[in-house]
Short mmCIF file of N, CA and C in Angstrom, two decimals:
data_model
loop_
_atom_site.label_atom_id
_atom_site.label_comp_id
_atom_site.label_asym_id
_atom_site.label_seq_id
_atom_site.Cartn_x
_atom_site.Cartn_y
_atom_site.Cartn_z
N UNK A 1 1.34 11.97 -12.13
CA UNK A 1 0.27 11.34 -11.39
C UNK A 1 -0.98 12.20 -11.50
N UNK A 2 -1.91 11.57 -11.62
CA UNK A 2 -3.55 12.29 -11.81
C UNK A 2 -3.55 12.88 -10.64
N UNK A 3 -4.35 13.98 -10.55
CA UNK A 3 -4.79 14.75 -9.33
C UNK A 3 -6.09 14.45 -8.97
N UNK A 4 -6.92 14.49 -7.75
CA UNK A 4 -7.68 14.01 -7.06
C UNK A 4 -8.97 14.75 -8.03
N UNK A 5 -8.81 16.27 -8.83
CA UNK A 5 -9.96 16.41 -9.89
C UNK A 5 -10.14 15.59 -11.19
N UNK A 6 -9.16 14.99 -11.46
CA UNK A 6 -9.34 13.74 -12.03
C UNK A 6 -9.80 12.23 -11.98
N UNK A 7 -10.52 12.04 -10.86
CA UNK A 7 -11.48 11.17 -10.79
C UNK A 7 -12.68 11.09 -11.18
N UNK A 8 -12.97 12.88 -11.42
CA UNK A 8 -14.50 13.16 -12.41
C UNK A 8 -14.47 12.94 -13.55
N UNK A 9 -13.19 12.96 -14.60
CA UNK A 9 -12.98 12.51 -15.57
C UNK A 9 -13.84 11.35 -16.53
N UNK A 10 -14.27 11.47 -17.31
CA UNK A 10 -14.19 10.18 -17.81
C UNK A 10 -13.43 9.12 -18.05
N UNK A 11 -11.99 9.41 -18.46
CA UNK A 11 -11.08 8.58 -18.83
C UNK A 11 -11.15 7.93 -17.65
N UNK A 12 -10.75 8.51 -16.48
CA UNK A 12 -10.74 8.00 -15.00
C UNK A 12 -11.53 6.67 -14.69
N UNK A 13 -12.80 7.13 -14.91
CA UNK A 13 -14.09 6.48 -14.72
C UNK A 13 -13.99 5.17 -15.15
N UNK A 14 -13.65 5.32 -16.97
CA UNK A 14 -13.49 4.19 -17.56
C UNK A 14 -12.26 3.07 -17.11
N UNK A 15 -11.52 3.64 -16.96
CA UNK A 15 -10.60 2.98 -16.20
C UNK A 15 -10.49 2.38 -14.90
N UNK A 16 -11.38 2.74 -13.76
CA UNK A 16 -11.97 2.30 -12.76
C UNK A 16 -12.72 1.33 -12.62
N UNK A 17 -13.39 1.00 -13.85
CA UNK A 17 -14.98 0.68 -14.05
C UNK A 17 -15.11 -0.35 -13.72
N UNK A 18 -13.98 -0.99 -14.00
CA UNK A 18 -13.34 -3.10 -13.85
C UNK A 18 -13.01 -2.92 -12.39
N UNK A 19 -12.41 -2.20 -11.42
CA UNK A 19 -11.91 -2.56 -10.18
C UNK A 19 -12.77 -3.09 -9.80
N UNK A 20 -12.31 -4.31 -8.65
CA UNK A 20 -13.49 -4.97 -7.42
C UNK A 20 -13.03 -4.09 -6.49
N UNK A 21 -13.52 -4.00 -5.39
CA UNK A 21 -13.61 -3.63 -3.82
C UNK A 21 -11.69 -3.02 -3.79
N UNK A 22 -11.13 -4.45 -3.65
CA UNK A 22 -9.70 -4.12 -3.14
C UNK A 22 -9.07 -3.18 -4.26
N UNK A 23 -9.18 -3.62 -5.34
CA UNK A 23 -8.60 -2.66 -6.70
C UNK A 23 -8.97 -1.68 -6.30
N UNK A 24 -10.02 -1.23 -6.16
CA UNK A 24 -10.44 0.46 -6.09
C UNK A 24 -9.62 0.90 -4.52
N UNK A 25 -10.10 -0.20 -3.72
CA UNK A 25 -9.29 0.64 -2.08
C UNK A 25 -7.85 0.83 -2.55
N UNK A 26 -7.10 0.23 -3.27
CA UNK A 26 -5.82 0.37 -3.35
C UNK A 26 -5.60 1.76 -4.27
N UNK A 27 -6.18 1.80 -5.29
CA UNK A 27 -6.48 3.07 -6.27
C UNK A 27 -6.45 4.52 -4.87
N UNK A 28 -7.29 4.10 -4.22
CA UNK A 28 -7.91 5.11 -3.02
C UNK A 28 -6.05 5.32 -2.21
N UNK A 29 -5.79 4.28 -2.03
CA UNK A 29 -4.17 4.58 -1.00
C UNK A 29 -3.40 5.39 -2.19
N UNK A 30 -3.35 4.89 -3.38
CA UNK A 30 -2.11 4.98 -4.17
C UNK A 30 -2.29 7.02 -4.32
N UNK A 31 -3.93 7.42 -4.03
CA UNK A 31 -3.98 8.96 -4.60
C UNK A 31 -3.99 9.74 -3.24
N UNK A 32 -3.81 9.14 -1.78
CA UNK A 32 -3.63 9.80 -0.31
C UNK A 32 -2.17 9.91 -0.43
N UNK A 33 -2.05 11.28 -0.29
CA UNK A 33 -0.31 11.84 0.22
C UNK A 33 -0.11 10.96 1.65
N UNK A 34 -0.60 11.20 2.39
CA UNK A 34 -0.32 10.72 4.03
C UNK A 34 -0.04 9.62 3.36
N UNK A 35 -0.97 8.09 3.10
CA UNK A 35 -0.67 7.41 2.86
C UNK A 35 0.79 7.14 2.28
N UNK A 36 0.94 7.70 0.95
CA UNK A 36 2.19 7.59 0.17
C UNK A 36 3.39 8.02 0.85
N UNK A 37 3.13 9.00 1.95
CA UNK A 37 4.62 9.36 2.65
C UNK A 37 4.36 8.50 3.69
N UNK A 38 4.10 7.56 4.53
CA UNK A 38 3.90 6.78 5.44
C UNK A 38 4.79 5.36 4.70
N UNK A 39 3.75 5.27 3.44
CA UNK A 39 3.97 3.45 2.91
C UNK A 39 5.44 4.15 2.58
N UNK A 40 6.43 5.18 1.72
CA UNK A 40 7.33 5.64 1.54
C UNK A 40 8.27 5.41 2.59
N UNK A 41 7.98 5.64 4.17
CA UNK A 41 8.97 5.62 5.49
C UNK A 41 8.95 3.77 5.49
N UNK A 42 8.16 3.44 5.61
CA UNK A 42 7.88 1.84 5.79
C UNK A 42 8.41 1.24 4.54
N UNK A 43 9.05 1.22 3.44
CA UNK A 43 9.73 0.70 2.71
C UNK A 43 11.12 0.81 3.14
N UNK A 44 11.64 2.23 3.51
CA UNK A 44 13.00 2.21 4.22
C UNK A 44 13.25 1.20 5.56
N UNK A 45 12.04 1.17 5.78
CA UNK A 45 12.33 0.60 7.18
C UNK A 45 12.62 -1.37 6.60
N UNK A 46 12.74 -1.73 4.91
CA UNK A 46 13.17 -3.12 4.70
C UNK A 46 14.38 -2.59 4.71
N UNK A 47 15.18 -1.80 5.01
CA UNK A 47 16.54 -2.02 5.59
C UNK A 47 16.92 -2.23 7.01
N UNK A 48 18.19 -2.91 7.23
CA UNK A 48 18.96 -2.57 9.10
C UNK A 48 18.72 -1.67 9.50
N UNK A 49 18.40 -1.63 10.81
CA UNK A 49 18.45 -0.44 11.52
C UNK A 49 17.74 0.92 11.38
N UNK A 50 16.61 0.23 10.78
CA UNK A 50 15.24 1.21 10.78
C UNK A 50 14.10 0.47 11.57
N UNK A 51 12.74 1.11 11.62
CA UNK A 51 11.80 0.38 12.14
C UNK A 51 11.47 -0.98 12.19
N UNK A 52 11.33 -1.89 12.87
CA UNK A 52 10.72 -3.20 12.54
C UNK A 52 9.68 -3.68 12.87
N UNK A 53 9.09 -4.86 12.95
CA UNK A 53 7.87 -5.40 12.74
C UNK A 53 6.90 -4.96 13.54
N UNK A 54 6.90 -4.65 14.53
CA UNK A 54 6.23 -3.45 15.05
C UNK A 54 5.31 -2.77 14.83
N UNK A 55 6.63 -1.72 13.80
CA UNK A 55 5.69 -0.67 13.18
C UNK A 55 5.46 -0.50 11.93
N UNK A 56 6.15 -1.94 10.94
CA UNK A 56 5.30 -2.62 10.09
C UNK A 56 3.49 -2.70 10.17
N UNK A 57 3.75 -3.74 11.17
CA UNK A 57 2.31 -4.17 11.51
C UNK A 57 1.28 -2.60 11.85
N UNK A 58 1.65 -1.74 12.64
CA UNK A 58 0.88 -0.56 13.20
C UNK A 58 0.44 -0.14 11.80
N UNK A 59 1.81 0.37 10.65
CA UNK A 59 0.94 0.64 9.57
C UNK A 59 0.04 0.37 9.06
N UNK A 60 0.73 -1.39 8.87
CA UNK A 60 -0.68 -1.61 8.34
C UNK A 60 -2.27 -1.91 8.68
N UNK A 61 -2.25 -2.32 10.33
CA UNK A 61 -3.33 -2.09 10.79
C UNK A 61 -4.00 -0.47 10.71
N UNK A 62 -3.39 0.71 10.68
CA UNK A 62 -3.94 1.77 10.66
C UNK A 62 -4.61 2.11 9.41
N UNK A 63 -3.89 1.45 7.90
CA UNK A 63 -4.58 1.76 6.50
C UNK A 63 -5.44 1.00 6.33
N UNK A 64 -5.92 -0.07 7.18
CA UNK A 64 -6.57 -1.56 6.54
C UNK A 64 -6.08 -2.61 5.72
N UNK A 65 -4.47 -2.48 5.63
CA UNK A 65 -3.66 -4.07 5.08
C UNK A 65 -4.13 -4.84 5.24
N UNK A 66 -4.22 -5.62 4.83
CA UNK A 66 -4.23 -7.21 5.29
C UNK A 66 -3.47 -8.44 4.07
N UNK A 67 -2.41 -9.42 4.12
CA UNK A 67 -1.44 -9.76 3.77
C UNK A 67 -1.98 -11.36 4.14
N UNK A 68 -3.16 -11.85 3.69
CA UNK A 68 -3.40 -13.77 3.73
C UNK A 68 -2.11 -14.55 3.64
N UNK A 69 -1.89 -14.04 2.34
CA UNK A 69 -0.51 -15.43 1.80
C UNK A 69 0.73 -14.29 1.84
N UNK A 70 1.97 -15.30 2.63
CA UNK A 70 3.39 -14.24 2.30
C UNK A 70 3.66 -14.93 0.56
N UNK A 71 3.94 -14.16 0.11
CA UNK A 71 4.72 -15.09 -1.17
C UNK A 71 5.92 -16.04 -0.85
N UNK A 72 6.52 -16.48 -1.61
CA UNK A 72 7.91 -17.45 -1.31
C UNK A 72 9.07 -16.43 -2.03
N UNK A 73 9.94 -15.73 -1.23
CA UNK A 73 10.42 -14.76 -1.68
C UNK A 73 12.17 -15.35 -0.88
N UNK A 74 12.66 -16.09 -1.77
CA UNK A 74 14.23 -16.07 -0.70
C UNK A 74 14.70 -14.80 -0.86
N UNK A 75 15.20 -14.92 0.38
CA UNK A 75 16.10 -13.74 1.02
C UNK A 75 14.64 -12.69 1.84
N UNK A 76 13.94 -13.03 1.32
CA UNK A 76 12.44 -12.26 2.55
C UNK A 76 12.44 -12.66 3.78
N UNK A 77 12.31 -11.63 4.66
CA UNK A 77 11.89 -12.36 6.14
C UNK A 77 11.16 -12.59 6.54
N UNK A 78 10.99 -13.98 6.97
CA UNK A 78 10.09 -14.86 7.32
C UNK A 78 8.84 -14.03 8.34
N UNK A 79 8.96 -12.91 9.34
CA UNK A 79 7.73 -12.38 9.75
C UNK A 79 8.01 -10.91 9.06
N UNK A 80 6.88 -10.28 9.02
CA UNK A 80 6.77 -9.10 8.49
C UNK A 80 5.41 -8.66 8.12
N UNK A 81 4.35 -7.79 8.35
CA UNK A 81 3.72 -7.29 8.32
C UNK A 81 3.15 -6.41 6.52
N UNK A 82 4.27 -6.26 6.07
CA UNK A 82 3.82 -5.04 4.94
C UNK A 82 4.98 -6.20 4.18
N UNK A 83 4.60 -6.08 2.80
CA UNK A 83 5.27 -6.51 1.94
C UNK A 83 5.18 -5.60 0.58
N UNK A 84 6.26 -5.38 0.24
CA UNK A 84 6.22 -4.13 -0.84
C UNK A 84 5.88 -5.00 -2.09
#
C-alpha cells in the first residue's frame, strides 16, 4: 500500500486526476489507519453475535457514509447501515 508521501508523487497524481468528489473521499478513507481499523471491526460485526445495526449506522454516520440504493443481494439483510 502507498504511504501518505506518496500522494506528492506524480504517478499518484496521475492516477487521481479522473476521481469525482466521492472517488477521491473514498481514496481519502482507504489511506486513514483509524478508518481502516474501524471499517476492519465493522466487517466482523456481518457475523452473529457481534455488533449490530446500531453501530453499523454510528460508523457510518461518523466517516460520512451514505448508502442511497441497498443492492439486491440474497442472503443480505434487509436493514443495515454499512455494506461491504
Amino acid at each position: 500500500m502507498p504511504t501518505a508521501s506518496d500522494w506528492r508523487s506524480q504517478a499518484i497524481a496521475e492516477q487521481t486526476a479522473h476521481l469525482d468528489y466521492a472517488d477521491f473521499a473514498q481514496e481519502f478513507l482507504r489511506f486513514n489507519a483509524t478508518y481502516r481499523r474501524e471499517y476492519d471491526d465493522m466487517a466482523c460485526a456481518l457475523t452473529p453475535g457481534t455488533p449490530g445495526d446500531a453501530d453499523r449506522t454510528a460508523f457510518a454516520r461518523r466517516w460520512g457514509l451514505v448508502f442511497p440504493f441497498r443492492p439486491l443481494c440474497p442472503g443480505c439483510p434487509v436493514s443495515g447501515a454499512l455494506a461491504a
